[in-house]
Short mmCIF file of C-alpha atoms in Angstrom, two decimals:
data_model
loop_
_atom_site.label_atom_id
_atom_site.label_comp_id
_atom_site.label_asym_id
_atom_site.label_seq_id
_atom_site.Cartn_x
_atom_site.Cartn_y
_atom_site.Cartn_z
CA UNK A 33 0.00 0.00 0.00
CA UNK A 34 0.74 3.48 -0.81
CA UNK A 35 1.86 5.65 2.23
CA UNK A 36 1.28 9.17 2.60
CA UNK A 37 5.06 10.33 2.01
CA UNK A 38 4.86 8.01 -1.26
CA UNK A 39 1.52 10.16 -2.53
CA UNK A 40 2.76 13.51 -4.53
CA UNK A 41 0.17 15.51 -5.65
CA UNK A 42 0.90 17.68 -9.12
CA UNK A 43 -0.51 20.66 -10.24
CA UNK A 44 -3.53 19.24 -11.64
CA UNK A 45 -4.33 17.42 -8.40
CA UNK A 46 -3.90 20.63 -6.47
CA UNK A 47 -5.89 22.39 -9.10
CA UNK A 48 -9.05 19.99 -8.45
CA UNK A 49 -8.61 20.12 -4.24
CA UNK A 50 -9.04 24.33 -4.87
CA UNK A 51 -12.24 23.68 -7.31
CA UNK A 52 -13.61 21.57 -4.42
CA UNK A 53 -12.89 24.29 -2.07
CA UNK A 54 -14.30 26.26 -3.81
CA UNK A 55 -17.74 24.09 -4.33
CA UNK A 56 -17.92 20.94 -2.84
CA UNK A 57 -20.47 19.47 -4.95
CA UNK A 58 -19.76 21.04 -8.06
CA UNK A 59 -20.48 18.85 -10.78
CA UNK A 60 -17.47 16.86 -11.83
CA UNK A 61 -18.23 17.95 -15.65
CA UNK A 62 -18.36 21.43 -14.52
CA UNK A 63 -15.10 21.07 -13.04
CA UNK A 64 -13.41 18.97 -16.24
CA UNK A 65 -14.70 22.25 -18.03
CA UNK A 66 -13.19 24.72 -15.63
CA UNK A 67 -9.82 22.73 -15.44
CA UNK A 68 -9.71 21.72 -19.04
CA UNK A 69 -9.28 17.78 -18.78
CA UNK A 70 -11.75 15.15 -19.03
CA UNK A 71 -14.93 14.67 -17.13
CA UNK A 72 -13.08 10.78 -16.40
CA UNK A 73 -9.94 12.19 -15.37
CA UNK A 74 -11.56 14.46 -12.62
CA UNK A 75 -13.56 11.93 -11.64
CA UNK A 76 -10.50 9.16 -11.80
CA UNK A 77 -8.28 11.89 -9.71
CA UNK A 78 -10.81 12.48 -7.42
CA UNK A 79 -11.50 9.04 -6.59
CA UNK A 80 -7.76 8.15 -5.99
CA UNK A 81 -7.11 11.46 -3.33
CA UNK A 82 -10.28 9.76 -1.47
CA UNK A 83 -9.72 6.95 -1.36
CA UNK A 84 -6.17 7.36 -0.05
CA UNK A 85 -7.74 9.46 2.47
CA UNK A 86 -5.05 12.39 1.22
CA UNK A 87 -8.53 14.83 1.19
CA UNK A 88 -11.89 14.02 1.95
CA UNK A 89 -15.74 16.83 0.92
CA UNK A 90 -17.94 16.83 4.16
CA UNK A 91 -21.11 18.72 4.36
CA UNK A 92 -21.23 20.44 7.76
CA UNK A 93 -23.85 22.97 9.92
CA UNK A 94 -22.93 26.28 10.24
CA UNK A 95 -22.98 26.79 13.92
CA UNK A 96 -23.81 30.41 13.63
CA UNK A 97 -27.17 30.08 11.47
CA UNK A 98 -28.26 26.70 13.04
CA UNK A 99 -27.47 27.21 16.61
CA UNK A 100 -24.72 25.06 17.64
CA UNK A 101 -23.23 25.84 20.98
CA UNK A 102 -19.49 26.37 19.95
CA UNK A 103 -16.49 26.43 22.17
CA UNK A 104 -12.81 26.05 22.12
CA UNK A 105 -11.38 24.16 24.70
CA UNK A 106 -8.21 23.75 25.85
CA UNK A 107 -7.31 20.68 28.29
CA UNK A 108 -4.50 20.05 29.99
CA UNK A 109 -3.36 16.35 30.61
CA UNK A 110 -0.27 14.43 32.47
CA UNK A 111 2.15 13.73 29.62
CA UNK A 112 0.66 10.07 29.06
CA UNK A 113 -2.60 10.57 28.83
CA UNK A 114 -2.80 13.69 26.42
CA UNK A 115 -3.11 11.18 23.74
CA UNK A 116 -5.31 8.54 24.88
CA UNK A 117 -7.79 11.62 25.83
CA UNK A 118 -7.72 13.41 22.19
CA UNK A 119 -8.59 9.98 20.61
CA UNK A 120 -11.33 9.52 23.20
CA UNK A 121 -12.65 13.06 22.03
CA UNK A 122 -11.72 12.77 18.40
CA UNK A 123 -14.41 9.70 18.94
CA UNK A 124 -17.24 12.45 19.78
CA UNK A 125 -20.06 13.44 16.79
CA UNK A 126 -20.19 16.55 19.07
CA UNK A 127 -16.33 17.86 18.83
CA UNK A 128 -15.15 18.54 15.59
CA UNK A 129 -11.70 19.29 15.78
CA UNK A 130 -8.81 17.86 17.91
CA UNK A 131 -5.37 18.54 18.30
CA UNK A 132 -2.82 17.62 20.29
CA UNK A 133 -0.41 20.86 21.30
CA UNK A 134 2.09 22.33 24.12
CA UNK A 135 4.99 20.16 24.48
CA UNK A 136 2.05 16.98 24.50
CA UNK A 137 0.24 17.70 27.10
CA UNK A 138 -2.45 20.26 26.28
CA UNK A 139 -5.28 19.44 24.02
CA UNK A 140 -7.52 21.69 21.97
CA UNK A 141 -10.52 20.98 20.67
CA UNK A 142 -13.38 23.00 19.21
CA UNK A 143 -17.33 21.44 20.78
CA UNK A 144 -20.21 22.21 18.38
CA UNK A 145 -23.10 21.23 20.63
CA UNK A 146 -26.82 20.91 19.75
CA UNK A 147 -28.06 22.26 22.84
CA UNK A 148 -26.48 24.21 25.91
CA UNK A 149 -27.13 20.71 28.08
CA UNK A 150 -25.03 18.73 26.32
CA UNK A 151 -22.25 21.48 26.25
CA UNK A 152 -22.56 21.28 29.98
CA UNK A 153 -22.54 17.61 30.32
CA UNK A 154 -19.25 17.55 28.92
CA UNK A 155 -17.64 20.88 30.46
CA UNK A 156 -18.73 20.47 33.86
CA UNK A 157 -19.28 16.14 34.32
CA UNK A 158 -17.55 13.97 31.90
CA UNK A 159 -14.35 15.77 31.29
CA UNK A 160 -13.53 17.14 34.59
CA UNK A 161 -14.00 13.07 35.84
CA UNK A 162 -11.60 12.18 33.25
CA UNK A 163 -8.65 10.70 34.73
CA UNK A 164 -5.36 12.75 34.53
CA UNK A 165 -7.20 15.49 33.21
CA UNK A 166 -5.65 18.69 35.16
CA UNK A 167 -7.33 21.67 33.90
CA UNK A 168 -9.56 22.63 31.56
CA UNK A 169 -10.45 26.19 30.07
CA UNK A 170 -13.33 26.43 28.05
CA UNK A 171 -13.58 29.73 25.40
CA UNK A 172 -17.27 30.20 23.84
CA UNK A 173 -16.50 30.95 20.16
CA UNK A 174 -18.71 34.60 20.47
CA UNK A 175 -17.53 35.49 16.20
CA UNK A 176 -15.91 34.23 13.85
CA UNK A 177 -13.78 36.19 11.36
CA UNK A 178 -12.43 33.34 8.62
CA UNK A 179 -13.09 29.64 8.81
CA UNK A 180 -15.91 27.24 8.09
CA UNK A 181 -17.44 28.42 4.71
CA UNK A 182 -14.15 30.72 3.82
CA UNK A 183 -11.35 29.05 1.38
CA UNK A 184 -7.97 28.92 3.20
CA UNK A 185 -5.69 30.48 0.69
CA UNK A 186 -3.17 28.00 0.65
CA UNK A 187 -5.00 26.00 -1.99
CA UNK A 188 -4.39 29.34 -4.14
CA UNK A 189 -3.40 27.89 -7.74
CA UNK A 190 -6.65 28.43 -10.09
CA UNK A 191 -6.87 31.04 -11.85
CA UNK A 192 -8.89 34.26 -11.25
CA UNK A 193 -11.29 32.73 -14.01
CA UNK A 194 -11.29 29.82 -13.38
CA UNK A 195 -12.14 30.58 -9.76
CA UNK A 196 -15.17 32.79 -10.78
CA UNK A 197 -16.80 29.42 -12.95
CA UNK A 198 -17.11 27.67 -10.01
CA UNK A 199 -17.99 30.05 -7.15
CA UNK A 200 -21.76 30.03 -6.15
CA UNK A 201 -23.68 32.94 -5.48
CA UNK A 202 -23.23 34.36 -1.78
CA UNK A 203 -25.86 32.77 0.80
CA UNK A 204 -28.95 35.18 2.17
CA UNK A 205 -28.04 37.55 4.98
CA UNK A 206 -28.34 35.74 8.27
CA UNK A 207 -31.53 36.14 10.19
CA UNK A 208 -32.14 37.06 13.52
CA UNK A 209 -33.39 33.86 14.78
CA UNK A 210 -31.27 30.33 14.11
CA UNK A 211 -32.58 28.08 11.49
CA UNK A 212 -34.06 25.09 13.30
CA UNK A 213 -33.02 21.90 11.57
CA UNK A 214 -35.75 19.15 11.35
CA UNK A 215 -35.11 15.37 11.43
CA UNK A 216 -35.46 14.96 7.60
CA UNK A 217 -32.12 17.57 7.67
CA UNK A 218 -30.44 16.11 10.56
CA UNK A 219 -30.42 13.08 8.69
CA UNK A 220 -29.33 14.12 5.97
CA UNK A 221 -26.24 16.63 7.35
CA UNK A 222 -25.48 12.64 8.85
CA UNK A 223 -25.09 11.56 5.63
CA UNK A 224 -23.18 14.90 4.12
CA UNK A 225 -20.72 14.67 7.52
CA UNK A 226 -19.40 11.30 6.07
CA UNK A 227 -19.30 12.11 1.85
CA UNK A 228 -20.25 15.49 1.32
CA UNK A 229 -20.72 14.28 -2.39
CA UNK A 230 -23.12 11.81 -1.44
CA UNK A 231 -25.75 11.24 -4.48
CA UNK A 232 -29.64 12.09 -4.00
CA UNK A 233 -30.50 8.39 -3.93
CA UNK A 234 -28.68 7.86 -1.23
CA UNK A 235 -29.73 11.28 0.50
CA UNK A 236 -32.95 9.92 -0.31
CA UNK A 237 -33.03 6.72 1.65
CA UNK A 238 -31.06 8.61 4.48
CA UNK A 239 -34.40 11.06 5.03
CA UNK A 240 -37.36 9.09 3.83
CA UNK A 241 -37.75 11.99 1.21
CA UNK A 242 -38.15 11.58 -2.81
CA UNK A 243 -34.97 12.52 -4.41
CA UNK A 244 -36.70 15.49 -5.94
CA UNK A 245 -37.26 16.88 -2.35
CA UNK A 246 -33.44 15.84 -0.99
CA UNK A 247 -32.13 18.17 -3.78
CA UNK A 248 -34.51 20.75 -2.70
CA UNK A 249 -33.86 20.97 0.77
CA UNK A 250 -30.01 20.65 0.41
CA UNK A 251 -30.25 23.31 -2.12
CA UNK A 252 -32.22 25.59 0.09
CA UNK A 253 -29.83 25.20 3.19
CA UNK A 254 -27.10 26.61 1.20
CA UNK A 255 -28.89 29.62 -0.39
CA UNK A 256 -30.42 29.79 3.47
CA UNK A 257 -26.39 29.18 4.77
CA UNK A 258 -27.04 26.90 7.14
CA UNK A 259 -24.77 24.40 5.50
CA UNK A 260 -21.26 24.39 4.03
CA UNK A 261 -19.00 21.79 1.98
CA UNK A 262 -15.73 21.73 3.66
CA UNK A 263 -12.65 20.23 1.73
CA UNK A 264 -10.41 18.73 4.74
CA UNK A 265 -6.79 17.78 3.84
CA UNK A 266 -3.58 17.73 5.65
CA UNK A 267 -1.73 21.04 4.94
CA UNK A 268 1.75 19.29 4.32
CA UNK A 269 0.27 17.72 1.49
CA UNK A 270 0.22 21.02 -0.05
CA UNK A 271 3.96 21.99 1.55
CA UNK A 272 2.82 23.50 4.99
CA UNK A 273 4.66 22.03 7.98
CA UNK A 274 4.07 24.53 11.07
CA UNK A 275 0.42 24.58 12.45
CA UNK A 276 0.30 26.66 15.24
CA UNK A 277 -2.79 28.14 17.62
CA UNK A 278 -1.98 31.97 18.10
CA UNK A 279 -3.67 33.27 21.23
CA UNK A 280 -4.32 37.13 21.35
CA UNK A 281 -4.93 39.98 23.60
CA UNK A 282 -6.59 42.61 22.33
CA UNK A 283 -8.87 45.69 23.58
CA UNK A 284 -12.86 45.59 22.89
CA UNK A 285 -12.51 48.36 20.56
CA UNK A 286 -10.26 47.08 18.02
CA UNK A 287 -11.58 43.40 18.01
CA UNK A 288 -13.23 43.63 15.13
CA UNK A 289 -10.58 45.57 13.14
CA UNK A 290 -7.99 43.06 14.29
CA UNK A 291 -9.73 40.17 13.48
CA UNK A 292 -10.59 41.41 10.18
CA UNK A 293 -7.06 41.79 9.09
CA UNK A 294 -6.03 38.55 10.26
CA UNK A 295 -9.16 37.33 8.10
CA UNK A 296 -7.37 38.94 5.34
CA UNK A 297 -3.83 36.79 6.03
CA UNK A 298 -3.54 33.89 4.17
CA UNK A 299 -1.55 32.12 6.38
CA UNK A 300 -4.66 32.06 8.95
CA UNK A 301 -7.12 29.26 8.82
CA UNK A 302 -9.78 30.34 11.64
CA UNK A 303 -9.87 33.15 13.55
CA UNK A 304 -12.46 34.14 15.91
CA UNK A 305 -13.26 36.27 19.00
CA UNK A 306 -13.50 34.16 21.88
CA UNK A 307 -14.12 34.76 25.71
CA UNK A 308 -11.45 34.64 28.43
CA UNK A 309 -8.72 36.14 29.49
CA UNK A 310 -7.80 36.72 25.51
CA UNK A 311 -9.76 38.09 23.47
CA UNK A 312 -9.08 36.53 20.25
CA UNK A 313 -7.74 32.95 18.69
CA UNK A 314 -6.29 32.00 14.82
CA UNK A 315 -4.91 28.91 13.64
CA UNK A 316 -1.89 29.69 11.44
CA UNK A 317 -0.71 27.91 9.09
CA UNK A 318 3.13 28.11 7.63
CA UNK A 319 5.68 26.43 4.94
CA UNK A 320 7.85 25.71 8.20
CA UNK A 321 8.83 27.88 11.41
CA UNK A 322 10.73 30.21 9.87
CA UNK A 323 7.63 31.41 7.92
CA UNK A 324 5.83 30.84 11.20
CA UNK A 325 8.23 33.78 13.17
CA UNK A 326 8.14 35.77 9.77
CA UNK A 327 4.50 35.99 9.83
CA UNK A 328 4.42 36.35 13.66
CA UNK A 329 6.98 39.24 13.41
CA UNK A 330 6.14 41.01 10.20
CA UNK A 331 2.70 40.65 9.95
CA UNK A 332 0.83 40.33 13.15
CA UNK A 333 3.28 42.53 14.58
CA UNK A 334 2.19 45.53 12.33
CA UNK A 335 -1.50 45.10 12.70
CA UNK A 336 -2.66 47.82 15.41
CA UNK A 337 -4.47 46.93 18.77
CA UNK A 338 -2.32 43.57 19.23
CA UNK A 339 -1.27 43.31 22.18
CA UNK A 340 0.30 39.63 24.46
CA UNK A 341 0.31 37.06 21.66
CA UNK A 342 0.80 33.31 22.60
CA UNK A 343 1.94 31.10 20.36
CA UNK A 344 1.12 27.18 20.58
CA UNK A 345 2.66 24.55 18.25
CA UNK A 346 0.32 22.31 16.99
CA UNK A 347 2.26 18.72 17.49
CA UNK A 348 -0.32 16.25 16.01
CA UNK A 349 -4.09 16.64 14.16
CA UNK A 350 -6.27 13.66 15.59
CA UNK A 351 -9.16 15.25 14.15
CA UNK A 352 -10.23 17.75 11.43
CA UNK A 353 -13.47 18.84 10.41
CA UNK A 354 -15.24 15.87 12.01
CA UNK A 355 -12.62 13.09 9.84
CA UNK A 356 -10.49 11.05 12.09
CA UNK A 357 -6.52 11.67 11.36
CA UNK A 358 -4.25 8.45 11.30
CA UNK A 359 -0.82 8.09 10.04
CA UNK A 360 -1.40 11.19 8.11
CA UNK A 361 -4.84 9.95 6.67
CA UNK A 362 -7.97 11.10 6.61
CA UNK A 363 -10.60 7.79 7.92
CA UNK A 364 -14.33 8.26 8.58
CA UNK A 365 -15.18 8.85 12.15
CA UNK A 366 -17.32 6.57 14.41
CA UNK A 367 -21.00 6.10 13.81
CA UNK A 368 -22.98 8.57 16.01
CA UNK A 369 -24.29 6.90 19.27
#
């Protein structure tokens, strides 16, 4: 079997991850158009990076419009059990991102809860009874600057054209009150969380809907927002080696002006204002350190109202956007309890 190190991707491979970011279930004709190659080498590419597990589409919730009690936690652990403990949380429907950080014994992990309850139940009973769990500090995610429906930048190799074929028109303004997800949806954003390209059959049998009405109501959660196509992938694969969790201080009244500039970075990959003692959290992402400390001194350095900035290496990714991580792979996660 192929190992990760043995995969390269070329340019045409890279090319097809950025149309994906771009639309997740674009067509794969539209995207043999867009790319100018054949509708059976898209679709013979695409098959190959999944089933490798080198990227994987997953149709998630947007917390924001349906919701979701969101949270950043960090955990801290005695040095041999920081690892069993991400894998037990990696193994949760309800977190959706897991690294492990801090010299191995800290864990982060971002909680997208259906209702405040079952945020609590896992704050305040099972994780505090965890053994050689020593701390926890949760962070409520209150906005979010770049991340979930936003392209990360470092898949930046279409052209301006191209790019413009395959972007979809911009979702309706949020509404006041959440979007309440029924059980037809909820069973199908199941389906989506696994194979965000999932056909309408099987989106059919999923929800007990005709596949007329699957199309519909998928179609109408995007134009509503309430649902994005994610592309995960490991960064290296596209030649970025530091991950790192930036931590900043910064007053109320620049919050939003700093974390609109560090939206605008495209070495950031989430940013968001956050309670606690800081105000404000990113995920960077960098060729290797020494773009890391570049970026650290040359660009968050000159953007005005930043003040204490923390900086925390990101050692291992046990979990990304709900997709286990093993041996550099990308495997389908657990079957919800």
């Amino acid at each position: 079997m192929e190992t990760v190190n043995d995969m390269e991707m070329d340019s045409l491979d890279r090319s097809l991850v950025q149309a994906l970011v771009i639309d997740g279930r674009a067509a794969f004709s539209r995207i043999a158009e867009v790319l100018e190659v054949s509708d059976q080498t898209v679709v013979r590419r695409y098959r190959r990076l999944r089933s490798t597990g080198l990227i994987r589409v997953v149709g998630l919730p947007l917390g924001s419009r349906v919701g979701l009690f969101e949270s950043w936690l960090r955990v801290q652990c005695a040095p041999d059990a920081a690892l069993p403990v991400a894998e037990a949380l990696a193994r949760r429907p309800d977190i959706a991102w897991v690294t492990l950080n801090s010299g191995g014994t800290e864990v982060h992990c971002m909680t997208r809860a259906r209702t405040r309850q079952d945020r609590d139940a896992l704050l305040l009973d099972k994780l505090p009874r965890t053994r050689r769990v020593t701390g926890i500090s949760a962070h409520t995610i209150l906005r979010k600057f770049f991340g979930g429906p936003d392209s990360w930048a470092g898949t930046d190799v279409l052209r301006p054209d191209q790019i413009a074929a395959l972007e979809r028109p911009p979702a309706a303004p949020a509404p006041d009150a959440p979007y309440v997800l029924d059980a037809a949806e909820l069973a199908l954003l199941a389906v989506l969380g696994r194979d965000g390209r999932a056909g309408y059959p099987e989106l059919a049998r999923a929800t007990g809907l005709a596949e007329s009405t699957a199309r519909r109501r998928l179609e109408r959660l995007r134009e509503l927002g309430a649902v994005f196509f994610d592309v995960e992938f490991v960064p290296a694969l596209f030649g970025y080696e530091a991950e790192a969790t930036l931590v900043l201080t910064v007053p109320p009244a620049r919050l939003a002006q700093v974390g609109a500039a560090l939206a605008g970075h495209r070495e950031i990959a989430f940013a968001a204002a956050v309670t606690g003692a800081a105000s404000l959290m990113a995920v960077a992402v960098c060729r290797d350190t020494n773009a890391l400390y570049t970026y650290l001194t040359e660009r968050i350095g000159a953007v005005e109202g930043v003040g204490h900035v923390e900086v925390i290496p990101s050692l291992l990714s046990v979990k990304r956007a709900g997709m286990l991580v093993e041996d550099g792979r990308l495997v389908d996660p657990p079957p919800a309890p």
